[in-house]
Tab-separated table of C-alpha atoms in Angstrom:
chain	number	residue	atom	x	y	z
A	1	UNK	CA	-90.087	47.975	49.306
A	2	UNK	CA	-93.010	49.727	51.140
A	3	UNK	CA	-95.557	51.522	48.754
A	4	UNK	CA	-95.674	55.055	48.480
A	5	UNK	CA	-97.675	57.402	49.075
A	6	UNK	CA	-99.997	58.560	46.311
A	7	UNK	CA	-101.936	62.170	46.062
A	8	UNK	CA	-104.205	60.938	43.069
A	9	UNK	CA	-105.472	57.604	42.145
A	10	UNK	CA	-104.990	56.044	38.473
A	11	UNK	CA	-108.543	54.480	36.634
A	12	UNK	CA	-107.327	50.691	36.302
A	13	UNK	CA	-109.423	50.062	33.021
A	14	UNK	CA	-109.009	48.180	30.314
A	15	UNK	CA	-108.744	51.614	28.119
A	16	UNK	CA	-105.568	52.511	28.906
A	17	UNK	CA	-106.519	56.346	28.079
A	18	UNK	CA	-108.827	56.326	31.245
A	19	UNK	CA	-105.825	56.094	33.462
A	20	UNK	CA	-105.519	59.599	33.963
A	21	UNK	CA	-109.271	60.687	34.381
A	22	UNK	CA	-109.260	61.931	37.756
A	23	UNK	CA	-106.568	64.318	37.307
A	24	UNK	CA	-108.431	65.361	33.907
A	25	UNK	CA	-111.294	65.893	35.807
A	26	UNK	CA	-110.028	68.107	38.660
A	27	UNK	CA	-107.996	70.064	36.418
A	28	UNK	CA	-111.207	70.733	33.748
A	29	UNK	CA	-113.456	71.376	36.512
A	30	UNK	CA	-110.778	74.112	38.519
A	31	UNK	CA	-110.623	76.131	34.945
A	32	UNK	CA	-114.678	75.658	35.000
A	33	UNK	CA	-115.252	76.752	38.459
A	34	UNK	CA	-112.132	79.284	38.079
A	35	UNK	CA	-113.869	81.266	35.057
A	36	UNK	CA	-117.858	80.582	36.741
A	37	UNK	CA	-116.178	82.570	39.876
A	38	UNK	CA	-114.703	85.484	37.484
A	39	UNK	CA	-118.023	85.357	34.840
A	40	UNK	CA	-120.137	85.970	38.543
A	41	UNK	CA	-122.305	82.821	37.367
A	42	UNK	CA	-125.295	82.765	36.873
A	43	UNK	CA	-125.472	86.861	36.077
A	44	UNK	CA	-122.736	85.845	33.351
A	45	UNK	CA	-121.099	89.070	34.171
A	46	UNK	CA	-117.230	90.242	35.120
A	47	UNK	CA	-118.442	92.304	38.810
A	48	UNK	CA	-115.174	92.117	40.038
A	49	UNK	CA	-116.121	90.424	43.689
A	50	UNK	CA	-113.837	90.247	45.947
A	51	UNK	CA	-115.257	87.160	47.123
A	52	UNK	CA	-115.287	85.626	43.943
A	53	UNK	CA	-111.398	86.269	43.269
A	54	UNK	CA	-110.836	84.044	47.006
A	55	UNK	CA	-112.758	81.302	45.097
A	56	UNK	CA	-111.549	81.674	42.186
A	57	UNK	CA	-107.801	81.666	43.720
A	58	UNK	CA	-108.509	78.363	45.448
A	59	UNK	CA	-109.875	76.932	42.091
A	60	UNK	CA	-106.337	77.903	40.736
A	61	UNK	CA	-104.280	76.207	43.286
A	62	UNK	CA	-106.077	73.386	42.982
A	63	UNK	CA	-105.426	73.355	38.462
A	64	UNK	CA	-101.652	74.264	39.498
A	65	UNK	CA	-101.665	70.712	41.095
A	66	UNK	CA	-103.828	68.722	38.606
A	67	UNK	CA	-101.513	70.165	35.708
A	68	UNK	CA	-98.231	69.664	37.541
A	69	UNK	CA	-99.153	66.087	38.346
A	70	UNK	CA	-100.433	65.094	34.788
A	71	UNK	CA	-97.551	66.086	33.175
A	72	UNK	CA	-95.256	64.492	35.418
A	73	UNK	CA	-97.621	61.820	34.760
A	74	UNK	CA	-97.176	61.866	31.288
A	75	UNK	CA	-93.357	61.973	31.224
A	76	UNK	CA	-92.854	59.126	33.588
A	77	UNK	CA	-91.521	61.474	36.252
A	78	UNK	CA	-93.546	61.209	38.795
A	79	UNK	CA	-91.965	59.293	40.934
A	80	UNK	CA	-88.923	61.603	40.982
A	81	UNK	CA	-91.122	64.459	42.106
A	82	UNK	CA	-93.335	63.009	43.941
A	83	UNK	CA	-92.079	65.314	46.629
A	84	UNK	CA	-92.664	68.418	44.961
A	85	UNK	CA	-96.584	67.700	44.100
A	86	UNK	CA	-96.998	66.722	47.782
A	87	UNK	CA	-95.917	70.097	48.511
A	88	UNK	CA	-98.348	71.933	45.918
A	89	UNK	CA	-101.257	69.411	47.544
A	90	UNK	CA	-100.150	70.812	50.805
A	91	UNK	CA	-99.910	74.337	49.222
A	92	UNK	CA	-103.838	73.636	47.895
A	93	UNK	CA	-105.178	73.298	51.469
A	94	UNK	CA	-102.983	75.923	53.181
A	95	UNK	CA	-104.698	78.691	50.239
A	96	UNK	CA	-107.578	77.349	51.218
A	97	UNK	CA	-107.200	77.893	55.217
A	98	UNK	CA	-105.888	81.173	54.405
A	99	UNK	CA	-108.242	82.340	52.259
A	100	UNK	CA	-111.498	80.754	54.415
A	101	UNK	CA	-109.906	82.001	57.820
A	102	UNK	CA	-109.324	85.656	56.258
A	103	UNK	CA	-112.258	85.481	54.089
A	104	UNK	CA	-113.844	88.978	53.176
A	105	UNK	CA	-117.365	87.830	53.245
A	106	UNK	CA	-119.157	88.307	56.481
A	107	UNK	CA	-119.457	84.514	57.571
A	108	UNK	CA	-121.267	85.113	61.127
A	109	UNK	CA	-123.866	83.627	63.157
A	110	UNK	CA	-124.513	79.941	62.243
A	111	UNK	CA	-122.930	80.188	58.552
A	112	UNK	CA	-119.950	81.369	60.488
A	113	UNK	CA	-119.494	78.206	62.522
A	114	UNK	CA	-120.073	75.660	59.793
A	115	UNK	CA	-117.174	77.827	58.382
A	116	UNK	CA	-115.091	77.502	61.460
A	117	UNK	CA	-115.600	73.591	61.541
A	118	UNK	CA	-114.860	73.499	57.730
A	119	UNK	CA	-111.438	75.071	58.885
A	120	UNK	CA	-110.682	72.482	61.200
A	121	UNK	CA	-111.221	70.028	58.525
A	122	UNK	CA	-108.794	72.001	56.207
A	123	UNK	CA	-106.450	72.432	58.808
A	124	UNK	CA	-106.164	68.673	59.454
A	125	UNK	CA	-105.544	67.681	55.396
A	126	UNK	CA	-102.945	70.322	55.527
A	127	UNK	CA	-101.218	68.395	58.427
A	128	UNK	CA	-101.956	65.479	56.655
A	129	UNK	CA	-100.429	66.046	53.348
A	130	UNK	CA	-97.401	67.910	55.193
A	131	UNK	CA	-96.713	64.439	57.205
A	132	UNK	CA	-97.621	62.000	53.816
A	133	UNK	CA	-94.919	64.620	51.901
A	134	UNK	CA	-91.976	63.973	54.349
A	135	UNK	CA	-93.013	60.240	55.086
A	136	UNK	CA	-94.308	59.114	51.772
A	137	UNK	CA	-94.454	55.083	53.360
A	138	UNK	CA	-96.487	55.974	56.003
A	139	UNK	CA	-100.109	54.472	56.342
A	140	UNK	CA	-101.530	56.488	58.752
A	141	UNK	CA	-100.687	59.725	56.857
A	142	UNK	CA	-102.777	58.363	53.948
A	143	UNK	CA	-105.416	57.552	55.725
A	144	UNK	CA	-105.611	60.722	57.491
A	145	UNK	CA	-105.180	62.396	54.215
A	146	UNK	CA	-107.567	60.478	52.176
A	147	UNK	CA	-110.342	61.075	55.028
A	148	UNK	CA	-110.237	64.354	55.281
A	149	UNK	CA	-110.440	64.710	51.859
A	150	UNK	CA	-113.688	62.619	51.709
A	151	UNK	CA	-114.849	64.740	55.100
A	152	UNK	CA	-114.372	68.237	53.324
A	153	UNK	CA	-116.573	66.528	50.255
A	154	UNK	CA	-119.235	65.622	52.754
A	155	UNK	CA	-119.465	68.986	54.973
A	156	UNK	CA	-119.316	70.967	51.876
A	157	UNK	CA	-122.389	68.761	50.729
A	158	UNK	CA	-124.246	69.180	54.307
A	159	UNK	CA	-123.216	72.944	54.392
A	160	UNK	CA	-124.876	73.343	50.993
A	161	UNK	CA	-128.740	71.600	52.493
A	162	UNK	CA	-128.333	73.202	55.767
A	163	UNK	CA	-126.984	76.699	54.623
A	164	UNK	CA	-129.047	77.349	51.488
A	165	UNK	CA	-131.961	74.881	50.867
A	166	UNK	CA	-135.351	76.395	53.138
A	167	UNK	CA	-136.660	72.840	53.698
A	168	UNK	CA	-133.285	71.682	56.135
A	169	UNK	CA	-132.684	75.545	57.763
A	170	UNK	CA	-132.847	74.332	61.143
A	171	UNK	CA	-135.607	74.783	63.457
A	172	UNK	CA	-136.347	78.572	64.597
A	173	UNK	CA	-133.612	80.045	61.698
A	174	UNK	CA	-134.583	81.294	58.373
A	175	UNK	CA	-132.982	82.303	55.256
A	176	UNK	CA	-132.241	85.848	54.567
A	177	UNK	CA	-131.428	87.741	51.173
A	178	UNK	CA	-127.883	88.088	50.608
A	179	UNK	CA	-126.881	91.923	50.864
A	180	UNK	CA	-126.250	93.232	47.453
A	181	UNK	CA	-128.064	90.827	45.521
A	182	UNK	CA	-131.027	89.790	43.672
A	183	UNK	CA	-133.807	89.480	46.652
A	184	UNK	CA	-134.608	86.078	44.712
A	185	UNK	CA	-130.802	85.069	45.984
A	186	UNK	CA	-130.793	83.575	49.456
A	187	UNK	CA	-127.914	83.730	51.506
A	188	UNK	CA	-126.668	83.632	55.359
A	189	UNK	CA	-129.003	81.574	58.021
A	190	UNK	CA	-130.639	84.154	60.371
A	191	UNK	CA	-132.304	82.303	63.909
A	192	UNK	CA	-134.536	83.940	66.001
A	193	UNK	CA	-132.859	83.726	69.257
A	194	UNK	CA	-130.035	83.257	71.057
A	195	UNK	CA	-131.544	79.571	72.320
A	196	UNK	CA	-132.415	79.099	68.556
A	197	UNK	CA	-128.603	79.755	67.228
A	198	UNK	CA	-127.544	77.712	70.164
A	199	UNK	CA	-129.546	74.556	69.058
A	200	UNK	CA	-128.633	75.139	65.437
A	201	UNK	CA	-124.786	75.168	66.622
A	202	UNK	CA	-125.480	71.914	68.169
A	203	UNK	CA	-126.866	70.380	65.529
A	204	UNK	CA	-124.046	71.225	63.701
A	205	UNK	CA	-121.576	69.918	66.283
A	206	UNK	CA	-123.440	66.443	65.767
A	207	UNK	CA	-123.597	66.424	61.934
A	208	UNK	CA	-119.838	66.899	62.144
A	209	UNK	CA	-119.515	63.646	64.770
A	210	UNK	CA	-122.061	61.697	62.700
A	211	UNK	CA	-120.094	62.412	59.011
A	212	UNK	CA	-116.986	61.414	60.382
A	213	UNK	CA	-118.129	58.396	62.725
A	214	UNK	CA	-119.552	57.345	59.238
A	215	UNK	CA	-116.065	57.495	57.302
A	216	UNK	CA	-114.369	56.058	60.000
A	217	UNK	CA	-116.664	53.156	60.172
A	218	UNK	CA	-115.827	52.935	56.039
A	219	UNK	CA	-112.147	53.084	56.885
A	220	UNK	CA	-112.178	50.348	59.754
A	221	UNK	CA	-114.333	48.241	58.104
A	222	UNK	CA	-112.077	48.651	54.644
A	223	UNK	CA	-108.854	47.906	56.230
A	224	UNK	CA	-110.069	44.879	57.979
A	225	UNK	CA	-111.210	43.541	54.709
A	226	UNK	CA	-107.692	43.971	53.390
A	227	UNK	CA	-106.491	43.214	56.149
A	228	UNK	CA	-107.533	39.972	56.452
A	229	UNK	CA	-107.416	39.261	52.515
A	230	UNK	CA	-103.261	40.237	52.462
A	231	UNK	CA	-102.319	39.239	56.033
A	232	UNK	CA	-100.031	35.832	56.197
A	233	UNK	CA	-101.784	33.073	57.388
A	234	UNK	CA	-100.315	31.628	60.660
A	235	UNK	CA	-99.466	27.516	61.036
A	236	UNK	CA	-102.457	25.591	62.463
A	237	UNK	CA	-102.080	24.469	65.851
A	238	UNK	CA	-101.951	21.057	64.956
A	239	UNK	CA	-98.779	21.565	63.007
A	240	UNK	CA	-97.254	23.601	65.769
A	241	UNK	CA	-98.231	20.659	67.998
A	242	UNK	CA	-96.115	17.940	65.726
A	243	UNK	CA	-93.432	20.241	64.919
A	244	UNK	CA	-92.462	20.845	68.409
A	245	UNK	CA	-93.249	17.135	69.252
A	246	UNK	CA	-90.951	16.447	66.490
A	247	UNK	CA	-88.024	18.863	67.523
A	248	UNK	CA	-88.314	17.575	71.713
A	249	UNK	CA	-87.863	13.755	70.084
A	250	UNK	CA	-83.968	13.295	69.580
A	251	UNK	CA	-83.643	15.334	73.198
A	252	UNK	CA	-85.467	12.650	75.221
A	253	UNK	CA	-83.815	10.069	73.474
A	254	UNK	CA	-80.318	11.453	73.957
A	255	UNK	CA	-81.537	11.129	77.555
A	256	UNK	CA	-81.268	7.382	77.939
A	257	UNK	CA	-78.228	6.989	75.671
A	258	UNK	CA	-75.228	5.076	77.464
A	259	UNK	CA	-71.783	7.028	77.595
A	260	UNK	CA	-68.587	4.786	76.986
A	261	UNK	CA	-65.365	5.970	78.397
């Protein structure tokens, strides 16, 4: 029977109650991020953002999932609705497209197209988790899945240094106050020029070839390791030599055999 599928990954340790720690985790840390959205952290406030709801609603999808799963978990169901939590990991990243394609926030200039090319990372674990849903035995699904995944962890990281930390604002853009906030709160990358944005777009456009020529190299060199650890070993040529010495024999001897009426 070919293995499944899996949306989550079980903690093989010897405490057994460790099993279900990454499922633990995203669920705790959706309800933290969830009420940091609402609370307006770090004002500690309820403003009522609109922007902060779209997080917060993508914060929710993502607990719907992390609950559903552990308690299927728990009750030794999973494997009976295994379809239906591919389906709400699907439903995670298609919130997520919706809500970062029709996002209310004013995402232009160079913040704008590290948004678009986090959308086209979305779009493809969507895909993804739509194809490992209806085939649940196919490898390449996983891997596509399980990639993008790890991409959308590293862009959100290089968004974060390139977007908001002064030192890594590309060269000829600065960082402007965000409108309607404390001027000690930075927010969108400004450039200078039209040849400045351009350049900064670029760079961009490379980071996003480097990151993922850097988890594909992971990925090859990972399967080849397995690869070559699980694959059946073939018959030496030497013993493919003998055998089919050994099976031509009785032939060539039948050859010189007399026939008796």
């Amino acid at each position: 029977m070919l293995p499944m599928v899996r949306f989550w990954y079980p903690l093989n340790s010897p405490p057994s109650k460790l099993k279900h720690l990454e499922l633990i985790f995203i669920l705790s840390f959706s309800v933290f991020a969830f009420c940091m959205q609402i609370l307006d952290f770090p004002f500690l406030r309820f403003a009522f953002k609109l922007e902060n709801f779209e997080h917060a609603t993508m914060f929710v999808h993502l607990a719907v999932f992390a609950g559903f799963t552990l308690c299927a978990e728990l009750t030794h169901s999973l494997q009976i609705l295994s379809g239906v939590v591919g389906i709400l990991v699907a439903s995670v990243f298609g919130q997520e497209l919706f809500l970062l394609h029709f996002h209310s926030a004013d995402h232009v200039g160079l913040e704008g197209h590290y948004h678009w090319l986090l959308q086209v990372i979305v779009f493809v674990s969507l895909i993804a988790a739509l194809a490992a849903t209806c085939f649940p035995t196919s490898l390449p699904a996983a891997l596509v899945l399980s990639n993008s995944v790890v991409f959308q962890g590293c862009w959100f990281i290089n968004m974060g240094f390139m977007l908001w930390v002064p030192k890594f604002v590309p060269l000829g853009c600065i960082l402007r106050s965000a409108e309607g906030s404390s001027p000690d709160m930075l927010g969108a990358v400004s450039c200078g020029s039209s040849e400045n944005d351009l350049r900064a777009r670029a760079l961009a456009n490379l980071q996003f070839s480097w990151i993922l020529s850097g988890i594909l190299i992971l990925t090859g060199c990972t399967c080849l390791k397995f690869a070559t650890k699980f694959a059946p070993r073939e018959p030496s040529i030497e013993y493919e030599q003998l055998h089919s010495r050994g099976t031509d024999a009785p032939i060539a001897m039948n050859g010189f055999k007399q026939t008796h009426p």
